[in-house]
Short mmCIF file of C-alpha atoms in Angstrom, two decimals:
data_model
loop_
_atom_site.label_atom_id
_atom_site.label_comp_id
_atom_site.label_asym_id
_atom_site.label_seq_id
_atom_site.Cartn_x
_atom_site.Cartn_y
_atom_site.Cartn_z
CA UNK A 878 -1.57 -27.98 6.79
CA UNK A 879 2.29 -27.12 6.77
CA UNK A 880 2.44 -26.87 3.03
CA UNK A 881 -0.40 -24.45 2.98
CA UNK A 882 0.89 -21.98 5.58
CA UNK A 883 4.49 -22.20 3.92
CA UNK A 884 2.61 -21.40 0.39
CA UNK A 885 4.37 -18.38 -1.30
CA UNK A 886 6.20 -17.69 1.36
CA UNK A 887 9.88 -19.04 1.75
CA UNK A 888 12.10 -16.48 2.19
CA UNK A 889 15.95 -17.67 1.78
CA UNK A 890 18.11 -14.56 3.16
CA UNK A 891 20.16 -13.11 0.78
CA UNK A 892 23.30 -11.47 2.56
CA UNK A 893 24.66 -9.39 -0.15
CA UNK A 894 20.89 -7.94 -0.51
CA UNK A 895 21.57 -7.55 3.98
CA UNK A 896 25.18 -5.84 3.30
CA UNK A 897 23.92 -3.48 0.54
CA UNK A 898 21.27 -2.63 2.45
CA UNK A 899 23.26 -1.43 5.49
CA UNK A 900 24.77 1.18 3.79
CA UNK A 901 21.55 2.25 2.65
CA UNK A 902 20.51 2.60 6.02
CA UNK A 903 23.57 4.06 7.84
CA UNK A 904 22.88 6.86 5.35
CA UNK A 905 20.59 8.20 8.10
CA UNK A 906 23.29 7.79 11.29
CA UNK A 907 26.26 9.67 8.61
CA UNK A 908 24.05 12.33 7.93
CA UNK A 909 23.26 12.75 11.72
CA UNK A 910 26.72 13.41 11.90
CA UNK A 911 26.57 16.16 9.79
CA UNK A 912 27.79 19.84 11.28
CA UNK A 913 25.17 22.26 11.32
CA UNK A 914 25.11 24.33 7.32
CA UNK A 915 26.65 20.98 5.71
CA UNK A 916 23.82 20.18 3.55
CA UNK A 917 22.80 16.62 2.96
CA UNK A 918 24.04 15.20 -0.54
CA UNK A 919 22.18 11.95 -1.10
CA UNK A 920 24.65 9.80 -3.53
CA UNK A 921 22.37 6.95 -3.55
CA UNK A 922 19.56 9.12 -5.25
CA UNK A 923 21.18 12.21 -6.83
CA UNK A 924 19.38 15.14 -8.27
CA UNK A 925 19.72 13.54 -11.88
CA UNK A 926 18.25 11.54 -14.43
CA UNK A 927 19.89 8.55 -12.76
CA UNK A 928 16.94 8.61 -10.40
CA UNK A 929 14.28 9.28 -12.59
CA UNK A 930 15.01 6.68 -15.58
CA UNK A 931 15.43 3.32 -14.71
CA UNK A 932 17.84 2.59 -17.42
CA UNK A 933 20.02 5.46 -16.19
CA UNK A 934 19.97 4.71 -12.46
CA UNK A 935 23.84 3.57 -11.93
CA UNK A 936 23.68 1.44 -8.62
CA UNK A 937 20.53 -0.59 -10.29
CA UNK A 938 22.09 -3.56 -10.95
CA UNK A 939 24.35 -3.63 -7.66
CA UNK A 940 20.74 -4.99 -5.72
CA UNK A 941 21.08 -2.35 -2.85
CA UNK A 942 17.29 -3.40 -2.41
CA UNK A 943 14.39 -3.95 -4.26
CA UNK A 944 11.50 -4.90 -1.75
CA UNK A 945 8.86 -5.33 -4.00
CA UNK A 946 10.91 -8.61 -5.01
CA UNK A 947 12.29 -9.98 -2.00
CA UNK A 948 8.83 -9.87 -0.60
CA UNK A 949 6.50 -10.83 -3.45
CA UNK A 950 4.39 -13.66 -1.96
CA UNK A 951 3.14 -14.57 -5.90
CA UNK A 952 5.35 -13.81 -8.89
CA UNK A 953 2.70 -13.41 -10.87
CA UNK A 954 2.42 -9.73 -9.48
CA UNK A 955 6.02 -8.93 -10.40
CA UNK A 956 6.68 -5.76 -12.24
CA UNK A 957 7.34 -6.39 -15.85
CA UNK A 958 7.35 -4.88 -19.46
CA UNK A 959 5.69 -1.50 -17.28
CA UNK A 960 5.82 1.74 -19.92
CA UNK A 961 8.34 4.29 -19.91
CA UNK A 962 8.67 8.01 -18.66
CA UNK A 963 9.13 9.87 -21.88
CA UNK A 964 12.86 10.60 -22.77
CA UNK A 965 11.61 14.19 -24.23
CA UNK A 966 11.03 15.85 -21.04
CA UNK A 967 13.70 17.68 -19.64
CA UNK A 968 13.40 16.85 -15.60
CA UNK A 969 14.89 19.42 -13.00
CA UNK A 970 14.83 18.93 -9.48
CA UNK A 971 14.27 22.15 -6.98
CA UNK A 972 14.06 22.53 -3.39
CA UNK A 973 10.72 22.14 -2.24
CA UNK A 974 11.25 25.40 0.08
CA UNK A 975 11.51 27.37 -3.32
CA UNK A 976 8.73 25.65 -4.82
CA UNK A 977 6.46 26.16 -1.74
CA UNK A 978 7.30 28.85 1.35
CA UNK A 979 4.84 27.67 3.92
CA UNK A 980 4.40 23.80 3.38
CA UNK A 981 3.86 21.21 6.14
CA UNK A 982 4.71 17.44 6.59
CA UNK A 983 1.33 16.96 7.90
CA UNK A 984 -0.69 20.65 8.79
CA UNK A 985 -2.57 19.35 12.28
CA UNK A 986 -4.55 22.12 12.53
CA UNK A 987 -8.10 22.63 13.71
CA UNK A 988 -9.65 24.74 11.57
CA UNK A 989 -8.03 22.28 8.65
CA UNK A 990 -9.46 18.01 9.46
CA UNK A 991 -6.88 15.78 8.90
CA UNK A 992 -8.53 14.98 5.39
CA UNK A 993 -5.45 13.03 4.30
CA UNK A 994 -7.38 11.53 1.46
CA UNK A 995 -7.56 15.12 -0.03
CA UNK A 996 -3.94 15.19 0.28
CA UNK A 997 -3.07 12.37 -2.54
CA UNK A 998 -2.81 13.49 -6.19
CA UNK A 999 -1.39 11.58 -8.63
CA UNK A 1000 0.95 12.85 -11.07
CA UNK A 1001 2.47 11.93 -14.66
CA UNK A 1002 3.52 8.69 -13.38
CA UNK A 1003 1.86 5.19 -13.72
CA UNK A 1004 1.41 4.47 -9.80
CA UNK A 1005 -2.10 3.86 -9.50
CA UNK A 1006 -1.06 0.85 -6.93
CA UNK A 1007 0.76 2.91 -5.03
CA UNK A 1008 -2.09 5.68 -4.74
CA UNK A 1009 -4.47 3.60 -3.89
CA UNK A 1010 -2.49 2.07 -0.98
CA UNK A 1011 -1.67 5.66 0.72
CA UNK A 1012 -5.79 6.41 0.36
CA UNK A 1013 -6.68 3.26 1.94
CA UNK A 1014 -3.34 3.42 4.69
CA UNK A 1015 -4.91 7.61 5.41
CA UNK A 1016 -7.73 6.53 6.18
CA UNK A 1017 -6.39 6.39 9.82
CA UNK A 1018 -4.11 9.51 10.24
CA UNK A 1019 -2.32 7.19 12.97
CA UNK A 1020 -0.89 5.32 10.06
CA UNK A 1021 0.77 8.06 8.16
CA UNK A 1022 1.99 10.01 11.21
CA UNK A 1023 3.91 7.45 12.68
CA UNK A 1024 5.76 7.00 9.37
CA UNK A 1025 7.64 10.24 10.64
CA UNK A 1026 10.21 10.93 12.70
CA UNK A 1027 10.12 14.58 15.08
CA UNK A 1028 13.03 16.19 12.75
CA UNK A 1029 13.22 19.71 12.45
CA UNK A 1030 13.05 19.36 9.01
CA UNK A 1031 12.60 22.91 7.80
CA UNK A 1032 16.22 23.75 9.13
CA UNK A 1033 17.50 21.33 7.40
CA UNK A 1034 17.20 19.70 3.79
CA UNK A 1035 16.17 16.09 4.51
CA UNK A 1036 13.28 14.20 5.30
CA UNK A 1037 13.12 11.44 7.69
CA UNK A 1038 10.82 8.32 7.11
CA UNK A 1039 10.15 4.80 8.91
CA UNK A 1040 9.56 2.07 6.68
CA UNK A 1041 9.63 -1.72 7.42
CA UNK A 1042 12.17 -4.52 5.28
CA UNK A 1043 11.50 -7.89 6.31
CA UNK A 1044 9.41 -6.68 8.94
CA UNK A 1045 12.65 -4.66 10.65
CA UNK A 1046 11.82 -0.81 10.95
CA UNK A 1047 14.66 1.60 9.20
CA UNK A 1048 15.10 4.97 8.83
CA UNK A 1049 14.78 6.27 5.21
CA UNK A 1050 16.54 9.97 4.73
CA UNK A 1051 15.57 11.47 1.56
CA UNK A 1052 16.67 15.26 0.51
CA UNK A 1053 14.14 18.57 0.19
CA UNK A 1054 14.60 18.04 -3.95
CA UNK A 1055 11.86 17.09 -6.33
CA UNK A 1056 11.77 16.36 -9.81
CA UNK A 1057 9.43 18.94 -11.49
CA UNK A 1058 8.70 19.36 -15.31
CA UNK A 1059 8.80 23.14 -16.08
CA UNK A 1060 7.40 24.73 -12.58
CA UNK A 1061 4.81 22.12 -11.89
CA UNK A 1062 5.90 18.70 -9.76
CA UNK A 1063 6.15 16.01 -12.52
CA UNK A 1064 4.76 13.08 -9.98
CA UNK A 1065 2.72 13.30 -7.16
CA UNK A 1066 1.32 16.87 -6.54
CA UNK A 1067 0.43 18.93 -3.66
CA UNK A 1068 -2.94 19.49 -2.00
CA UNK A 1069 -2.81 23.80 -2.21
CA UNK A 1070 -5.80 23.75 0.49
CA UNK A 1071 -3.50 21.99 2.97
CA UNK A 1072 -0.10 22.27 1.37
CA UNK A 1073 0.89 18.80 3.02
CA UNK A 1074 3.95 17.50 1.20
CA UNK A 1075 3.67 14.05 2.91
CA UNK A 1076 2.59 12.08 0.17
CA UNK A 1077 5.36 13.23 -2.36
CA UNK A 1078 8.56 12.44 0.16
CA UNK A 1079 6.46 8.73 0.73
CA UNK A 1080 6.63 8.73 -3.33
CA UNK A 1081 10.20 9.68 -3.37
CA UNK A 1082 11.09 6.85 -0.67
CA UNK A 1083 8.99 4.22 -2.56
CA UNK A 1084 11.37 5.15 -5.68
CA UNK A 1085 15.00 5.43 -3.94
CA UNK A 1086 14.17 2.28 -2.53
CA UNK A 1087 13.37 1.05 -6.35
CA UNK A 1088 16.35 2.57 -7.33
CA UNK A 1089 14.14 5.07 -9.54
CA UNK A 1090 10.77 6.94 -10.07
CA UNK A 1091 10.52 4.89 -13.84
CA UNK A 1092 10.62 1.79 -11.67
CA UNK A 1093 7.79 2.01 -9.60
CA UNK A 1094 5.44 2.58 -12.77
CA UNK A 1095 2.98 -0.90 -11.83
CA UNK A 1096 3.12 -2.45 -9.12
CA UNK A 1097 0.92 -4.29 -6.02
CA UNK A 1098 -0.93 -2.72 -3.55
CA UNK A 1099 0.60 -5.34 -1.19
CA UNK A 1100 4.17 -3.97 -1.59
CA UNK A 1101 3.55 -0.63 -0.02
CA UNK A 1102 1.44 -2.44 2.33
CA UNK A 1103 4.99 -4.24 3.38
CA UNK A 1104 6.87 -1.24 3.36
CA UNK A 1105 5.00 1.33 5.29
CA UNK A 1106 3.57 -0.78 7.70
CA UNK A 1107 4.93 -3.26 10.78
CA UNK A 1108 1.74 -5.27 10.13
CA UNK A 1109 0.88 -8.67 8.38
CA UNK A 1110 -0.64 -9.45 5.51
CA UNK A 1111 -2.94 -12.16 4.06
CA UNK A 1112 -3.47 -12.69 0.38
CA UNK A 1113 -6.05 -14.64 -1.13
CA UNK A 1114 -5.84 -15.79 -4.92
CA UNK A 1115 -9.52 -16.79 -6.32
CA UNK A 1116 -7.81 -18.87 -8.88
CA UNK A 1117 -7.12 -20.82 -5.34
CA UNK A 1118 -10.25 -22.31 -3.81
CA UNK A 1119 -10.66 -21.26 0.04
CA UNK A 1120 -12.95 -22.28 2.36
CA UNK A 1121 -15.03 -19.72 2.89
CA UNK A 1122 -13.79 -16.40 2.12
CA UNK A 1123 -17.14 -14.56 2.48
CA UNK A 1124 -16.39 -15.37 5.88
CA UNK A 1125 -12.64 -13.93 6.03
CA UNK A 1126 -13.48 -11.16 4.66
CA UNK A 1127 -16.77 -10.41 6.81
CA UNK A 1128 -14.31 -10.88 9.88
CA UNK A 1129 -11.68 -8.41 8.55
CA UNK A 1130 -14.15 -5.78 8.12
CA UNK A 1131 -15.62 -6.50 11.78
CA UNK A 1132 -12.29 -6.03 12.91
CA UNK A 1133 -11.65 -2.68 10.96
CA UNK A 1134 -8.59 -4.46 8.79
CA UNK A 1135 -7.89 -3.04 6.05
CA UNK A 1136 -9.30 -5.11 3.16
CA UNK A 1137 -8.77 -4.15 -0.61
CA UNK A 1138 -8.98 -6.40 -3.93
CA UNK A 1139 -7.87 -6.08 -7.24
CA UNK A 1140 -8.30 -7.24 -11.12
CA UNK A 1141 -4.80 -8.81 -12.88
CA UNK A 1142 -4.51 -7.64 -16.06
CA UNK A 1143 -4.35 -10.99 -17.48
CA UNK A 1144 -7.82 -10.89 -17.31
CA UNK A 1145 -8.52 -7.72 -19.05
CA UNK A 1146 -11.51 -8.50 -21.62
CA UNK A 1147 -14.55 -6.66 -23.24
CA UNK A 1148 -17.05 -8.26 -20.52
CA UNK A 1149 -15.43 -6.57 -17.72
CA UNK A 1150 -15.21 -3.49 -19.34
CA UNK A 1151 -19.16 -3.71 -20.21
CA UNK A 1152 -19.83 -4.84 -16.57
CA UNK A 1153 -17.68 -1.25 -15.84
CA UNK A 1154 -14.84 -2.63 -13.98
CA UNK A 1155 -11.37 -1.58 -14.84
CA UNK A 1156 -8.28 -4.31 -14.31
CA UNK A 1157 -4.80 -3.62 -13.11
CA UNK A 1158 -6.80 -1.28 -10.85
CA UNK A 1159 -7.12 -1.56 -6.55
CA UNK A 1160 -10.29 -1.70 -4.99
CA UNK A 1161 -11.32 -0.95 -1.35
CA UNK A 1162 -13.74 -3.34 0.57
CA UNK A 1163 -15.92 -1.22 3.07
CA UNK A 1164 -18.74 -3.43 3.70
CA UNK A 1165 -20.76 -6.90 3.20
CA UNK A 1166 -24.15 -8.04 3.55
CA UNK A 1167 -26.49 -11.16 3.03
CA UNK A 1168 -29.83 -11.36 1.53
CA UNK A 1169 -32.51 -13.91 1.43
CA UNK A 1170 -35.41 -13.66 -1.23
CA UNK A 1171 -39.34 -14.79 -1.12
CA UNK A 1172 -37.44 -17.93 -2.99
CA UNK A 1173 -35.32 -19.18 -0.29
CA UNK A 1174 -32.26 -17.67 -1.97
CA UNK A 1175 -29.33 -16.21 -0.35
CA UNK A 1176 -27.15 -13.72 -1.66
CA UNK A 1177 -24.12 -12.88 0.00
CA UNK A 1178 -22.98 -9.62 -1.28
CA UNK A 1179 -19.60 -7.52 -1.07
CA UNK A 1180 -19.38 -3.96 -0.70
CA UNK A 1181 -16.77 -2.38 -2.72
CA UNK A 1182 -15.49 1.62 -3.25
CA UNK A 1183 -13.90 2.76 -6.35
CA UNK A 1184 -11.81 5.59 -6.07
CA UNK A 1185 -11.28 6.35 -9.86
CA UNK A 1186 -14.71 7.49 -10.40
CA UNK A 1187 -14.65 6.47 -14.22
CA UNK A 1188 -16.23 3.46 -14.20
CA UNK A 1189 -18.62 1.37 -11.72
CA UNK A 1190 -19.93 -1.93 -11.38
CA UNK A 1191 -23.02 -2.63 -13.71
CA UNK A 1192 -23.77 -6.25 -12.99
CA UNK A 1193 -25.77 -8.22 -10.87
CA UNK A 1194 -26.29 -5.87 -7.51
CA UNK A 1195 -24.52 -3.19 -8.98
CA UNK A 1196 -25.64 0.13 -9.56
CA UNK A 1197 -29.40 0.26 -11.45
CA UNK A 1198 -29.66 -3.65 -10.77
CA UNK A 1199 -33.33 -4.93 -10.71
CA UNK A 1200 -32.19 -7.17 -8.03
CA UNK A 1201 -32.49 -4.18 -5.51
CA UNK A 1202 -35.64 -4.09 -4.14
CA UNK A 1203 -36.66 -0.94 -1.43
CA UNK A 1204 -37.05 -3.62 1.11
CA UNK A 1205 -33.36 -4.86 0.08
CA UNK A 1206 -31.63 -1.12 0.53
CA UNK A 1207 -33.19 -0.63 3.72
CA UNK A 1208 -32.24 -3.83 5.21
CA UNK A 1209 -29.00 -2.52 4.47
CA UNK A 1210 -28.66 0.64 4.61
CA UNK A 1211 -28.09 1.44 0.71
CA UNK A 1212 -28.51 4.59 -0.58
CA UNK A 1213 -27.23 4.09 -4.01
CA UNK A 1214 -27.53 8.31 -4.44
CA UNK A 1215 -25.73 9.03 -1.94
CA UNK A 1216 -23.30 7.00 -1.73
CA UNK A 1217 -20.81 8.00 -3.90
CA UNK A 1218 -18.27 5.18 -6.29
CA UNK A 1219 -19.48 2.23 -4.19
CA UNK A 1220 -21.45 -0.77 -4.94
CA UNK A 1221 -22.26 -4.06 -4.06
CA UNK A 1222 -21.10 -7.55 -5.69
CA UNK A 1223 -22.45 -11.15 -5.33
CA UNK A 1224 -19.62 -13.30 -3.57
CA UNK A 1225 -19.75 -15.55 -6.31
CA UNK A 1226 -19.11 -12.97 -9.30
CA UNK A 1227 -16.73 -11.49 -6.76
CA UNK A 1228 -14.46 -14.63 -7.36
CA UNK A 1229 -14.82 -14.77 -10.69
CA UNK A 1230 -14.21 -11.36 -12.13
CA UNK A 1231 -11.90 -9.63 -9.48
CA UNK A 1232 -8.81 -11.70 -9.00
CA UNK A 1233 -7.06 -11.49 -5.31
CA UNK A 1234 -8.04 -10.33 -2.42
CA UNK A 1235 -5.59 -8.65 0.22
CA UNK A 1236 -6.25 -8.23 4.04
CA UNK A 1237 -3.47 -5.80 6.19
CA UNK A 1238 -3.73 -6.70 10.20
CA UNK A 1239 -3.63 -3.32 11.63
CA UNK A 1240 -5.24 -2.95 14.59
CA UNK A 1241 -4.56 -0.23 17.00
CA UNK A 1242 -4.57 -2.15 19.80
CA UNK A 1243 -1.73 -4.12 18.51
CA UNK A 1244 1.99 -4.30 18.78
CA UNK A 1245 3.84 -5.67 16.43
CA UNK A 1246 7.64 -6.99 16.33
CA UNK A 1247 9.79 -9.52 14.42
CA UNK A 1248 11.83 -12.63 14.83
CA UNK A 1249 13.89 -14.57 12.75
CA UNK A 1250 13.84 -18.42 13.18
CA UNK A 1251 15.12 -21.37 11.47
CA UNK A 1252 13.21 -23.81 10.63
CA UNK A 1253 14.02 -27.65 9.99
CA UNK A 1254 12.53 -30.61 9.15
CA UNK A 1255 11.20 -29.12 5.59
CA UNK A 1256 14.20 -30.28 3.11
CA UNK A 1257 15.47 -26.96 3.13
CA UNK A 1258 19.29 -26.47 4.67
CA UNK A 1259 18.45 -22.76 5.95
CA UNK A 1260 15.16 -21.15 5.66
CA UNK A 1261 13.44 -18.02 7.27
CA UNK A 1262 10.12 -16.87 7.56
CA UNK A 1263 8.43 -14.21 9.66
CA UNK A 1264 6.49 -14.56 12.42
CA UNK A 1265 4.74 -11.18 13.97
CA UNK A 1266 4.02 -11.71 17.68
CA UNK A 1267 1.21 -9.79 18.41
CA UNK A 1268 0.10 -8.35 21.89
CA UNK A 1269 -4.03 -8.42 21.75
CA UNK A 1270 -6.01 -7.09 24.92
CA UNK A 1271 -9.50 -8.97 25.00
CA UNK A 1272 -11.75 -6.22 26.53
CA UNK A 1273 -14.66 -8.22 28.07
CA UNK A 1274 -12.10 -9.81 30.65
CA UNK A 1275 -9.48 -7.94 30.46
CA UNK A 1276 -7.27 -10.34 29.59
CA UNK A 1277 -4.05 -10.37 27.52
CA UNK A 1278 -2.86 -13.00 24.45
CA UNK A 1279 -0.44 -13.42 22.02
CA UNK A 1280 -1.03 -14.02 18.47
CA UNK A 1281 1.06 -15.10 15.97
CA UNK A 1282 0.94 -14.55 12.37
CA UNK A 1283 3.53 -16.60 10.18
CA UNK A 1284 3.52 -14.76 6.60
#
């Protein structure tokens, strides 16, 4: 059905947002330009309170970019009335170099995995969305190494990083500065066992994009999703009745797609906090299975991780349920002790208490670019949309087809 696919997703091009963003971008080609001991000085995101308070931040209402808007599928998710950075602490912003001699992009060494996960610590900042989404994008090192580019970035004081607008890859540049509060980093921290500073220069994108670090405080997991990856995304509301879903989501996990869900915070409520699930939260999908009792019944459970580790599912199939039987865990493989912050979920409370569910196309065997078309015929005098071609080699025959994903 037209209507359907179109749902959420006209995007009418906004040129001054395209001109504003150009000089965003040729910020990377001028700074290329620069001669050798000219250090970089970034006047989009100076080393100031103008990047750290979003009340502050003096190009803010000039819409250089703000891609969290201009690619929201559902307005619901939009970012508003999020809490405040505290005006009482005094911010300073030091070269990482001075904070940390021997620190690494990303360490690949062999006596050190590439535990990436280890790598992500939140700081003083109310991100949780954006957390979440580099822990579930690291869980494939491919993912986060391709973000950056081969600079030698230790003789000079920039960072380089690729990040997708409108499904167009563009070179972010981002200074060696950080904000820290006394000598510690006031946002996202470093991993001392690695000293990978990857995930605070992502952070420090995510907020020059924003236009400052106060405004990406809440967010959705699907707008980093858009920004650090080429790849589509599907979004399923369960106030929206699908066909099947059980089904979607067993064939994204088949297919190693990242799959994630989440709880609004419009539906915050004592119940869910008895049943020991926490709203306004991201939640990883790792698994499903389906059961069928002496009775005939069938149960067709989701398997869900929870990184926070301060609350778990209690309900039906959860953790302690006297649904479980020994016969149950072994037909699945379920070793409730062992398996650390993950449970299971009946589809149908699945719907009910978690509120969308989000499924990100990567595949490594896919390649991903981007057209622009007009479309006519819909009552609309210009529209655009995006449609991802992608190249997808079937194994068994060896033979090659094109998908296409409009989103």
């Amino acid at each position: 059905n037209f209507s359907d696919i179109f749902r959420f997703i006209y995007i009418n091009l906004n040129l001054n947002m395209e001109k504003s963003l150009k000089k965003l971008i040729n910020q990377y080609n001028e700074v290329k330009k620069l001669k050798p001991g000219i250090l970089f000085n970034d006047t989009f995101f100076p080393n100031s309170d103008k990047s750290i308070f979003s009340t502050k931040t003096s190009y803010k209402n000039n819409k250089i970019i703000k891609p969290q808007i201009y690619l929201k599928l559902d307005s619901d998710f939009s970012k508003s009335q999020f809490t405040s950075l505290s005006k009482d602490i005094k911010y300073t912003w030091k070269s990482i170099s001075n904070h940390i001699k021997d620190y690494f992009i990303i360490k690949n060494n062999k006596e050190i995995p590439l535990l990436f996960q280890d790598d992500i610590i939140q700081g003083n900042i109310g991100n949780s969305y954006f957390i979440s989404a580099l822990k579930f994008l690291s869980e494939e090192p491919e993912r986060i190494i391709s973000l950056f580019e081969s600079e030698n970035y230790k003789e000079n004081n920039y960072f380089v990083v690729n990040t997708y607008i409108h499904g167009y890859k563009y070179k972010i540049i981002v200074d060696d500065k950080f904000p820290f509060n006394e000598n510690e980093l006031a946002f996202c921290n470093i991993n001392t066992k690695t000293n990978n500073i990857w995930p605070i220069i992502l952070e420090k994108v995510w907020a020059k994009i924003n236009s400052s670090y106060e405004d990406i405080i809440e967010g959705n997991i699907s707008d980093i999703f858009y920004f650090y990856t080429p790849n589509p995304i599907k979004i399923y509301h369960h106030d929206i009745k699908y066909n099947n879903l059980f089904e979607k989501i067993k064939n994204a996990i088949d297919n190693n797609y990242i799959i994630c869900c989440d709880i609004n915070p419009k539906k915050e409520n004592q119940l869910l906090k008895k049943l020991g699930v926490l709203s306004n939260h991201a939640y990883r999908i790792i698994g499903y299975g389906s059961l069928l009792d002496s009775e005939g019944n069938i149960y067709n459970l989701i398997k869900i991780k929870n990184n926070y580790e301060i609350t778990s599912w209690i309900g039906d199939w959860g953790l302690g349920s006297k649904k479980w039987s020994d016969e149950f865990k072994r037909y699945l493989n379920y070793e409730p002790d062992k398996e650390k912050n993950v449970y299971y979920i009946d589809i149908n409370d699945y719907l009910k208490f978690y509120s969308s569910t989000y499924i990100l196309y990567w595949h490594k065997e896919y390649n991903y670019f981007f057209q622009r078309i007009n479309i006519t015929g819909i009552n609309q005098p210009f529209t655009c949309c995006k449609i991802i071609f992608s190249n997808i080699i079937i194994n068994e025959n060896n033979q090659k087809g094109i998908t296409y994903f409009i989103i």
